CSV table of C-alpha atoms in Angstrom, one decimal:
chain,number,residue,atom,x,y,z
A,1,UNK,CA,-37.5,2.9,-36.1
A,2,UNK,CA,-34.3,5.1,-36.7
A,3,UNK,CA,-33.7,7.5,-34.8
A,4,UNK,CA,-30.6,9.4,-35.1
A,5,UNK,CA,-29.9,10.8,-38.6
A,6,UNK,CA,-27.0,12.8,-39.9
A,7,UNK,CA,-27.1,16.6,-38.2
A,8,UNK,CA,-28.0,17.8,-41.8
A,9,UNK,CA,-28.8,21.4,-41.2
A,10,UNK,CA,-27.2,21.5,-37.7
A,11,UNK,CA,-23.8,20.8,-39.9
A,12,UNK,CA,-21.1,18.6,-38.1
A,13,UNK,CA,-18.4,20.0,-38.1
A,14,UNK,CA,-15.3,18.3,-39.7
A,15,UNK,CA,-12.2,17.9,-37.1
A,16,UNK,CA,-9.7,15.9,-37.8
A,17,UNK,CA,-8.8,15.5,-34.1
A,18,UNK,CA,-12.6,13.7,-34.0
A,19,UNK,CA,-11.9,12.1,-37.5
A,20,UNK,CA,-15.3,13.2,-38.3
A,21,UNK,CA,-16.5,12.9,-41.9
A,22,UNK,CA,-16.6,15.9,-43.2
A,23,UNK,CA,-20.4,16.7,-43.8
A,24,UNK,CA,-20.1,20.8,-45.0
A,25,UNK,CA,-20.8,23.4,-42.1
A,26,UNK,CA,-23.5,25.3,-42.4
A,27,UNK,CA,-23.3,29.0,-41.7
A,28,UNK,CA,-26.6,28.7,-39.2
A,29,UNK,CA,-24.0,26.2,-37.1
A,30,UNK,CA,-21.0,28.2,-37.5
A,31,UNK,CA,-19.9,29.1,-33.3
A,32,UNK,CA,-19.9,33.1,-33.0
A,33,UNK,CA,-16.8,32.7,-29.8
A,34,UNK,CA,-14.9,29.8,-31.4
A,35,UNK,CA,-12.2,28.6,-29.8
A,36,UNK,CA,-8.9,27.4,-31.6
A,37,UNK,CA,-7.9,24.7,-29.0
A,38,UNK,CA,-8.2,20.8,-30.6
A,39,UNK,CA,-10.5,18.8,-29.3
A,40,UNK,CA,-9.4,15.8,-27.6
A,41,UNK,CA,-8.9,12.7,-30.4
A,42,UNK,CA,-11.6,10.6,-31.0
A,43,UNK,CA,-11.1,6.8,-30.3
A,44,UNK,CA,-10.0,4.7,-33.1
A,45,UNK,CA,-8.2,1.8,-34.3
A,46,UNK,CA,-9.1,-2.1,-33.6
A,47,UNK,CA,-8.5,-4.0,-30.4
A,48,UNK,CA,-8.2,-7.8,-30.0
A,49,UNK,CA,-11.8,-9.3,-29.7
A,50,UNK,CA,-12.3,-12.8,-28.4
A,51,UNK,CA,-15.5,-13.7,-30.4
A,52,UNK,CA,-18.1,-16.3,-29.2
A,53,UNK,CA,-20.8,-16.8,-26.7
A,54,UNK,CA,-24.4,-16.0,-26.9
A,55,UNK,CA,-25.9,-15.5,-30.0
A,56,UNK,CA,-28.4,-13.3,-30.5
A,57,UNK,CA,-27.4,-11.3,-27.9
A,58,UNK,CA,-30.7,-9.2,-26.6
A,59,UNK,CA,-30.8,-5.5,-25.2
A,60,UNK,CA,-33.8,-2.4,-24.9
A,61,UNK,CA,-33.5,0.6,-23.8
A,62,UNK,CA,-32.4,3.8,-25.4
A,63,UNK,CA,-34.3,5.4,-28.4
A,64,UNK,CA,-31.2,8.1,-29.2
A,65,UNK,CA,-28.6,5.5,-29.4
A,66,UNK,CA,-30.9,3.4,-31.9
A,67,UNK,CA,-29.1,4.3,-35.2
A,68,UNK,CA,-25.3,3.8,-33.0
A,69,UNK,CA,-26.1,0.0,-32.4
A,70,UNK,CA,-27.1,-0.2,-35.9
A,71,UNK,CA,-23.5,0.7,-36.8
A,72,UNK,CA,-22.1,-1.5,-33.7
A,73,UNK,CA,-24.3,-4.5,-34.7
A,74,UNK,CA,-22.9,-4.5,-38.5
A,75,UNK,CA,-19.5,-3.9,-37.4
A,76,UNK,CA,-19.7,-6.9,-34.8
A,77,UNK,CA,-21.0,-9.2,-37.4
A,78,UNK,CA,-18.1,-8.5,-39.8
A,79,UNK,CA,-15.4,-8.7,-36.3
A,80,UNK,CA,-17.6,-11.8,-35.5
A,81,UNK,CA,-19.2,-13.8,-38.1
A,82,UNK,CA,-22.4,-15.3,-37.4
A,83,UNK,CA,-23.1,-13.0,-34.1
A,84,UNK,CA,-25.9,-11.3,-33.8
A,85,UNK,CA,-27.6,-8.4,-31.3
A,86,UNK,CA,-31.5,-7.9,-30.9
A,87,UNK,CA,-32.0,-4.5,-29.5
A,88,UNK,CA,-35.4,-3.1,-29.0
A,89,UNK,CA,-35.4,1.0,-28.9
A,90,UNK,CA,-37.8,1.4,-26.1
A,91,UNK,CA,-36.6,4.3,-24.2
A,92,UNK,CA,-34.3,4.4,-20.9
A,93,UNK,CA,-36.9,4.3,-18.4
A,94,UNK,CA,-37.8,0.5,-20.4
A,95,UNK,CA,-34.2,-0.5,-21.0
A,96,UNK,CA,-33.3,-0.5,-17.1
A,97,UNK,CA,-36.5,-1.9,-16.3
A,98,UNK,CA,-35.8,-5.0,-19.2
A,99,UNK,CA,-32.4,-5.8,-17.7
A,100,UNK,CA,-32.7,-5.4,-14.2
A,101,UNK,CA,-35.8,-8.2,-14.9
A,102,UNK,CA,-33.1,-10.2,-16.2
A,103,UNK,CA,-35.0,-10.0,-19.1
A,104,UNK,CA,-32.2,-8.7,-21.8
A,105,UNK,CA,-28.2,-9.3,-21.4
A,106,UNK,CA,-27.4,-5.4,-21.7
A,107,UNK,CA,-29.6,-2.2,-21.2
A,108,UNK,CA,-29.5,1.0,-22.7
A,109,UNK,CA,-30.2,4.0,-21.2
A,110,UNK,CA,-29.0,7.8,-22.0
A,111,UNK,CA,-28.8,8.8,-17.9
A,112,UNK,CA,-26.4,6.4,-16.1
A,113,UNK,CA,-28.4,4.0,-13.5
A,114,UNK,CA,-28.2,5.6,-10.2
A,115,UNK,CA,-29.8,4.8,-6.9
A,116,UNK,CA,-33.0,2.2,-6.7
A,117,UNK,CA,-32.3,1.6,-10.3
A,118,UNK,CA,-28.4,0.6,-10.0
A,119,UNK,CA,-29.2,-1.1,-6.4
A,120,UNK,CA,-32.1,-3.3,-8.3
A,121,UNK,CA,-29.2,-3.8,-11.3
A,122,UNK,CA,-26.6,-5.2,-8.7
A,123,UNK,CA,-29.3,-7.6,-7.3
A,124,UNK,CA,-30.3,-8.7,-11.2
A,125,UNK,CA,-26.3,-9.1,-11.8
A,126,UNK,CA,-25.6,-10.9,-8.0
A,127,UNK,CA,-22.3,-8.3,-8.7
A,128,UNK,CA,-22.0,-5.0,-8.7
A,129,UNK,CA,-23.4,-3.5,-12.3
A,130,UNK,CA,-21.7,-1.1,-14.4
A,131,UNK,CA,-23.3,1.7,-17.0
A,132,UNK,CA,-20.7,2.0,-19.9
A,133,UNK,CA,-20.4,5.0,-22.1
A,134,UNK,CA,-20.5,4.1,-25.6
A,135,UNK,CA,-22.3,7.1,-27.4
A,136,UNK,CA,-22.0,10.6,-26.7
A,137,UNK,CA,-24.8,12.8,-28.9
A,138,UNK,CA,-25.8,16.5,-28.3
A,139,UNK,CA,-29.2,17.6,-27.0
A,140,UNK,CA,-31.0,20.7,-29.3
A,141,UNK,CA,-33.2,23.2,-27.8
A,142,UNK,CA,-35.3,22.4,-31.1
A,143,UNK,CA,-37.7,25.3,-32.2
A,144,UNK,CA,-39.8,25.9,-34.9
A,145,UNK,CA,-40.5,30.0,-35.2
A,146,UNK,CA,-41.3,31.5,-38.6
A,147,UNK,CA,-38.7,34.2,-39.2
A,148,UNK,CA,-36.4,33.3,-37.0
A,149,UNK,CA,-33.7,31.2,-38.2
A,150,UNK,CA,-30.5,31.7,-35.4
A,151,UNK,CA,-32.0,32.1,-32.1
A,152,UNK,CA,-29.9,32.1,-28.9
A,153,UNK,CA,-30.8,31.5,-25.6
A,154,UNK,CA,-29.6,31.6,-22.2
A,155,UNK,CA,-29.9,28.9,-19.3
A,156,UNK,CA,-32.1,30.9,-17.6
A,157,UNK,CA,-34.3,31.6,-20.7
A,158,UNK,CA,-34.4,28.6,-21.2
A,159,UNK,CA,-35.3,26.8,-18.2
A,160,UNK,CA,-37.7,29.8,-17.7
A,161,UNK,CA,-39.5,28.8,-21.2
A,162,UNK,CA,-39.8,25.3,-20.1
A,163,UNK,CA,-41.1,25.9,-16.5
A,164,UNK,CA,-43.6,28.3,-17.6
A,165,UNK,CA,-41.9,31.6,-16.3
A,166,UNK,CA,-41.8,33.2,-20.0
A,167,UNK,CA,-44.5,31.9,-22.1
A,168,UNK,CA,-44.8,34.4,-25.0
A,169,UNK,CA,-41.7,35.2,-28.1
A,170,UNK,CA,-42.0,38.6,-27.2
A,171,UNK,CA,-40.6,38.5,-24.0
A,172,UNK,CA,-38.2,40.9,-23.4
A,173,UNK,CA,-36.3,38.2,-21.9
A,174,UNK,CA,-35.7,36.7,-24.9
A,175,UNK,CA,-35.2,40.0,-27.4
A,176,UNK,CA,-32.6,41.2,-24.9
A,177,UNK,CA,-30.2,38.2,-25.3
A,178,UNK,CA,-28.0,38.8,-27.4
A,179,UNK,CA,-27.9,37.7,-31.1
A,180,UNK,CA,-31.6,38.3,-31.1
A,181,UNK,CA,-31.7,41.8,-31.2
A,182,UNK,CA,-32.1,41.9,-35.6
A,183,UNK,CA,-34.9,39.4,-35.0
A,184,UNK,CA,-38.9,40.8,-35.0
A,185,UNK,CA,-40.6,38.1,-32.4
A,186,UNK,CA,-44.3,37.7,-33.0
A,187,UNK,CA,-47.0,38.2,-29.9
A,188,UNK,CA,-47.4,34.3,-30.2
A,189,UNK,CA,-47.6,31.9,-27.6
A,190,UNK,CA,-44.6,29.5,-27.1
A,191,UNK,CA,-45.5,25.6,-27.4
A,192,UNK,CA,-43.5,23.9,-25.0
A,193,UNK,CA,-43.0,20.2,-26.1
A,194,UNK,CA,-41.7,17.6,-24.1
A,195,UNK,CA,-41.6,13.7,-23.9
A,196,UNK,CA,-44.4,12.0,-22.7
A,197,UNK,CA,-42.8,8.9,-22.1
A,198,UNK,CA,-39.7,7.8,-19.4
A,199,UNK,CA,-36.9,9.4,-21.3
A,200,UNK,CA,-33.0,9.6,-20.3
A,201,UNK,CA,-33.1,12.6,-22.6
A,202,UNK,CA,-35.4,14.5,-19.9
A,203,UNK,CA,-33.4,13.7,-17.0
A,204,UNK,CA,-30.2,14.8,-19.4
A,205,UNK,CA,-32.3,18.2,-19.6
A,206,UNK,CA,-33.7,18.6,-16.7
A,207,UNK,CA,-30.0,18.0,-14.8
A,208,UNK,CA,-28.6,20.4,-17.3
A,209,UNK,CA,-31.0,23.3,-16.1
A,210,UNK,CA,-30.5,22.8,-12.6
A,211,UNK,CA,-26.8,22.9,-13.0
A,212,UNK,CA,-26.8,26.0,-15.5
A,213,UNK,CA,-29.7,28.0,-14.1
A,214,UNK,CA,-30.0,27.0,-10.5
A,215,UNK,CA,-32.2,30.0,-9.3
A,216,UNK,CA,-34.4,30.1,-12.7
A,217,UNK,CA,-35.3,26.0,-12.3
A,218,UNK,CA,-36.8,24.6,-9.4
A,219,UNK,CA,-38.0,21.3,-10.4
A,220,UNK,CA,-35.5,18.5,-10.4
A,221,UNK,CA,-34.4,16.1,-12.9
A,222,UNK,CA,-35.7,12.6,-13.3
A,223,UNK,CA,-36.9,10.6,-16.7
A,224,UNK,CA,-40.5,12.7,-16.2
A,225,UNK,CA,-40.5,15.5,-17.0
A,226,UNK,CA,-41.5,18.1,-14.6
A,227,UNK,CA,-41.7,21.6,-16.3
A,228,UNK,CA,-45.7,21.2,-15.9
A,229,UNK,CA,-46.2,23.4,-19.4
A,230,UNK,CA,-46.7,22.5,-22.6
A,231,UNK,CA,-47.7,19.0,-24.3
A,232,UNK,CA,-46.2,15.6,-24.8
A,233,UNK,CA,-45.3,13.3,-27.7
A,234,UNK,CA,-43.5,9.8,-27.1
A,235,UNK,CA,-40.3,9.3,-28.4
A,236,UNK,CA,-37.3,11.5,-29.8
A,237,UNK,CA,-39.5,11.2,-33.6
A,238,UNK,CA,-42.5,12.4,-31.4
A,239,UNK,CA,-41.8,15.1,-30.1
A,240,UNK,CA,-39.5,16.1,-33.5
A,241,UNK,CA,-42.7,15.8,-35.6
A,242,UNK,CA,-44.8,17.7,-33.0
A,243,UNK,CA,-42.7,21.1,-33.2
A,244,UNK,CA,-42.3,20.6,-37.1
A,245,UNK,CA,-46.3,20.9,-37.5
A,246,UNK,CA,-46.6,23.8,-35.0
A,247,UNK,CA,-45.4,27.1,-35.8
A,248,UNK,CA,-43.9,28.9,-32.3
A,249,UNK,CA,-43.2,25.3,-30.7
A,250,UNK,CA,-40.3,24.2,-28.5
A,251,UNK,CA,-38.6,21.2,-27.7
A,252,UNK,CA,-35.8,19.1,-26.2
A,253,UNK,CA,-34.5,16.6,-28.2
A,254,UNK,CA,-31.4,14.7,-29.5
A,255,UNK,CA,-29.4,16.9,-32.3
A,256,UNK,CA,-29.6,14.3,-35.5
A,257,UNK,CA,-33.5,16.1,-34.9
A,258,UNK,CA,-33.0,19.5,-35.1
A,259,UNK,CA,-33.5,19.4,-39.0
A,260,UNK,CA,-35.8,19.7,-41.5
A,261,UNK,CA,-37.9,22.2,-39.8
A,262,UNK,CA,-37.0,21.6,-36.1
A,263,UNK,CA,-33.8,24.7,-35.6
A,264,UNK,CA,-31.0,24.2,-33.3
A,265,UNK,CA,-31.1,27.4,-30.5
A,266,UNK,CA,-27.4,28.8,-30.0
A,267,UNK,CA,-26.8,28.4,-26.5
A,268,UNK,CA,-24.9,31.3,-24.7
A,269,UNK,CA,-23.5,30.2,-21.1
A,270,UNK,CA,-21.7,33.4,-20.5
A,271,UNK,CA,-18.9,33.6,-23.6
A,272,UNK,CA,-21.6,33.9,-26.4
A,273,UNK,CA,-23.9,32.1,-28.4
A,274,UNK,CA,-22.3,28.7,-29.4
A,275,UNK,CA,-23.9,26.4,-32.0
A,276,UNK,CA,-24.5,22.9,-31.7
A,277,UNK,CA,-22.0,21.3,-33.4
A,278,UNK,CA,-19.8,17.8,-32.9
A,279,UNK,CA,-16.7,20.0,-32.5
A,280,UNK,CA,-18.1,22.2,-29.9
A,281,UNK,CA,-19.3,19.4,-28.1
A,282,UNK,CA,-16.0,17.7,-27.7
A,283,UNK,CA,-14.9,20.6,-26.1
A,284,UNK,CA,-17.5,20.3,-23.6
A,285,UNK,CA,-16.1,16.4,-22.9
A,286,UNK,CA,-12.7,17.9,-21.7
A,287,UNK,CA,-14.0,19.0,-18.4
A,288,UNK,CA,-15.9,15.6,-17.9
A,289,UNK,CA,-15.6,13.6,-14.1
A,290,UNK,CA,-16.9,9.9,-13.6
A,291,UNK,CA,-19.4,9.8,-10.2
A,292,UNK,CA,-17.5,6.9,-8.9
A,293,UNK,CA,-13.8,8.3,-9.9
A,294,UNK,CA,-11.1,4.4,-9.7
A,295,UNK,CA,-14.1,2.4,-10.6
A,296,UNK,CA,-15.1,0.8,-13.5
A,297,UNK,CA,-18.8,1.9,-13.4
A,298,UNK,CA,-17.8,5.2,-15.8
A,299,UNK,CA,-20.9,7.0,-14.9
A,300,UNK,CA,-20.0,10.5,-16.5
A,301,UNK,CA,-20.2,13.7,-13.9
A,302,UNK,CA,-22.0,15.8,-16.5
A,303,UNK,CA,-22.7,19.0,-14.0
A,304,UNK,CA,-19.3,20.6,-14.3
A,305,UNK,CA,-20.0,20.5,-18.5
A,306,UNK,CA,-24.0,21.3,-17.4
A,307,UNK,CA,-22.2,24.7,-16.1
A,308,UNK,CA,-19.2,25.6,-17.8
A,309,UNK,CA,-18.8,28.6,-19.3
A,310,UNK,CA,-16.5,27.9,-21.7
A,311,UNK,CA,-15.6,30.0,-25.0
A,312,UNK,CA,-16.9,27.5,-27.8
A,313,UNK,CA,-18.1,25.0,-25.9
A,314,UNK,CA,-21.4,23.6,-26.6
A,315,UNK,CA,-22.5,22.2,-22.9
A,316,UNK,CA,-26.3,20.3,-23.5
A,317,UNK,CA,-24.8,16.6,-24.3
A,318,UNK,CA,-26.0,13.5,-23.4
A,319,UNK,CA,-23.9,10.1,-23.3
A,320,UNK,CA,-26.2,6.8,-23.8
A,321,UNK,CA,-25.0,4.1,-21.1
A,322,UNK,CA,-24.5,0.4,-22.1
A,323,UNK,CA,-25.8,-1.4,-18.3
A,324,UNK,CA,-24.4,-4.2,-17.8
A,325,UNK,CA,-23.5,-7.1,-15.4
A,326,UNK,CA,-19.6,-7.2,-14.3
A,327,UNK,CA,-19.9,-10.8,-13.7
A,328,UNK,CA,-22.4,-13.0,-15.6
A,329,UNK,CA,-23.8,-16.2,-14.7
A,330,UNK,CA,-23.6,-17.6,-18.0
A,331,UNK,CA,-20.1,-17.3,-19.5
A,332,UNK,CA,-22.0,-17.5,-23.5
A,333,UNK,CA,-23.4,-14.3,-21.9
A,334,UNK,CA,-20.1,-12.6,-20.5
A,335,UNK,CA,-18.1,-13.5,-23.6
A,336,UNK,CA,-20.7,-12.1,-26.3
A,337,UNK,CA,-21.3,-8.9,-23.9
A,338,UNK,CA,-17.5,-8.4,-24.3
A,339,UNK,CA,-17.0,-9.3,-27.8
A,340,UNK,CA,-19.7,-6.8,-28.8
A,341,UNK,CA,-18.7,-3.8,-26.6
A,342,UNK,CA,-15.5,-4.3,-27.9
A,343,UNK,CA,-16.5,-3.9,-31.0
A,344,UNK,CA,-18.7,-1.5,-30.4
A,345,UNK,CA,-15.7,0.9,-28.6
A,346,UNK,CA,-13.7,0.3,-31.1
A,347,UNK,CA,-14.4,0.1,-35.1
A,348,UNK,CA,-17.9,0.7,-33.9
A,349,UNK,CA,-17.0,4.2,-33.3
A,350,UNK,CA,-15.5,5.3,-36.8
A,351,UNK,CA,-19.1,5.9,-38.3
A,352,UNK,CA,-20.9,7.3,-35.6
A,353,UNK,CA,-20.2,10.8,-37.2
A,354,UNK,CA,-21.8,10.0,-40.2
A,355,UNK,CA,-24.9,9.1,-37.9
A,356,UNK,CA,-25.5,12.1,-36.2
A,357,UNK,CA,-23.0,10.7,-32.8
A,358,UNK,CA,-20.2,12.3,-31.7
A,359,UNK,CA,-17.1,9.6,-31.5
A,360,UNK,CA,-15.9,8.8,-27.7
A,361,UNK,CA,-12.4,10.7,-27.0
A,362,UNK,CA,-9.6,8.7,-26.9
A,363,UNK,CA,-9.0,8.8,-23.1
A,364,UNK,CA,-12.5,8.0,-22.4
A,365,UNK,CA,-12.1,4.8,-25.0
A,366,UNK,CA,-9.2,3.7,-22.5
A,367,UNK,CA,-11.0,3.5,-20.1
A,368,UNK,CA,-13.9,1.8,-21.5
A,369,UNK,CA,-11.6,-0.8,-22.9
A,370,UNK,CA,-10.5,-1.7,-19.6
A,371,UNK,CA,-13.8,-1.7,-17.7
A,372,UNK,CA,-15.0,-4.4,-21.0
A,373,UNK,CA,-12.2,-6.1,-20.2
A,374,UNK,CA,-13.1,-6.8,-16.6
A,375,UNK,CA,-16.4,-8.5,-17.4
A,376,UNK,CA,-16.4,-11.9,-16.1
């Protein structure tokens, strides 16, 4: 199943510090409080890759980086000839499960393994297991409202829609952001809809509300999620098709989704209502922290971007995790893992724009290169 597609309506926007193809903006994605900083550079170029091992190579996991290891497999066959990935789009909660079951070489997961989960991956790995960055997408607050075709929201609106606090469009909570002041909201009730199934994308959300509005939600994060309104649809194509068919629905889902009837929400953290955009979201990556800060387990901090306030900066992102062993029993396994990653950092990462991704900065590839680099 493919899941990301090209932002279409949400309109990337071209940079050349992200070398992003340049896909048209849209006026609906233009950002109201742009900034004129560059983003950080988006990693490119080749590196040296030592092909070999394993072939196919299996992994599971992630449904929001499906379309990105698409683009990494093709590019590792032409690095590599004859080597080949299976990957099985199952969702996080799946892909962790999979390889700490030792039951595929890699997992994929869009919330870094933390806890039980990373504890149960060093036991699998008999070495301590590392969650590698590889994709970085943004998350739409995806809505589907006749007549209302710009909406912004706040953190707190936000996490007050999906908690239950406001449950009608004409809130006054919502008219009084602002932006939405031209707009005429209808006495409708709003559809929450959220994934039904383990999702890295929830916990993404869920962490991003109780970083941005603390007081408004109450309810944690986790791959469940806990909002206790609404309905669920599995999968990111669910919950997508869900809030197309429903008029006054609302969702959470990765931004190659927010198209074709499912709108992209503005967000406003303080500086104004900033579209989602692959520009604005590299702006968001500058403040980024790693969780285990000298280590090569590049689990991202995401909480000081969850919370910025940043002019331009579009702060509801996720980054999809490769999991993997540091050291492999089977050296086919260890030298396929790292010819593919390699890849997949590398020339992998020159068409993720045209997919809907947003390409990993150049500092971030460095030290990805050198945490693959490690794997023994």
């Amino acid at each position: 199943m493919k899941i990301m597609r090209p932002l279409g309506a949400v309109g990337i926007v071209a940079s050349a510090a992200l070398v992003l193809a340049a896909c048209g903006s849209d006026p609906a994605a233009s950002n109201s409080s742009n900034s004129s900083s560059a983003a950080a550079p988006a990693a490119t170029g080749t590196a040296q890759v030592d092909c070999g091992g394993k072939s196919p190579l299996s992994g599971e996991g992630s449904t929001a980086q499906n379309n990105a290891i698409d683009v990494f497999k093709l590019a590792y066959g032409k690095q590599c000839s004859g080597q080949q990935v299976n990957y099985t789009a199952s969702g996080s909660g799946a892909g962790v499960k999979q390889f700490n079951g030792n039951q595929v070489d890699f997992g994929g997961t869009d919330s870094p393994a933390t806890g039980a989960d990373l504890e149960a991956a060093n036991k699998r790995c008999a070495s301590p297991a590392w969650n590698i960055p590889m994709v970085v997408g943004p998350v739409a607050v995806g809505y589907h409202l006749s007549g209302v075709d710009k909406l912004v929201l706040t953190p707190s609106v936000i996490a007050k829609i999906f908690s239950g606090g406001i449950t009608k469009w004409n809130d006054p909570a919502i008219k009084a952001v602002k932006g939405n002041e031209s707009f005429t909201f209808p006495d409708k009730a709003i559809q929450v809809v959220s994934r039904s199934d383990e999702s890295g994308t929830t916990d993404n959300f869920q962490k991003y509300l109780g970083a941005a509005a603390k007081a408004d939600w109450t309810k944690g994060a986790g791959k469940k999620f806990n909002g206790g309104v609404g309905n669920g649809a599995s999968g990111s194509n669910g919950v997508a098709t869900t809030v197309k068919g429903a008029d006054g629905s609302i969702t959470y889902v990765e931004g190659a989704f927010a198209k074709d009837g499912v709108t992209p929400a503005l967000i406003d953290s303080g500086s104004g209502g900033v579209a989602l955009s692959a520009e604005n979201v590299a702006k968001s990556l500058d403040s980024a922290t790693f969780l285990n800060a000298g280590s090569n387990d590049l689990a991202l901090d995401l909480n000081k971007i969850y919370a910025s306030n940043v002019a331009g900066a579009y702060p509801l992102l996720l980054t999809t995790y490769e999991l993997v062993c540091s050291k492999y029993s089977n050296p086919d396994v260890s030298k396929a893992v790292k010819a593919f990653l390699t890849t997949s950092a590398t020339t992998g990462q020159q068409q993720l724009s045209s997919k809907g991704y947003v390409p990993i900065p150049q500092s971030l590839q460095d030290k990805v290169l050198t945490a693959i680099k490690a794997i023994s």
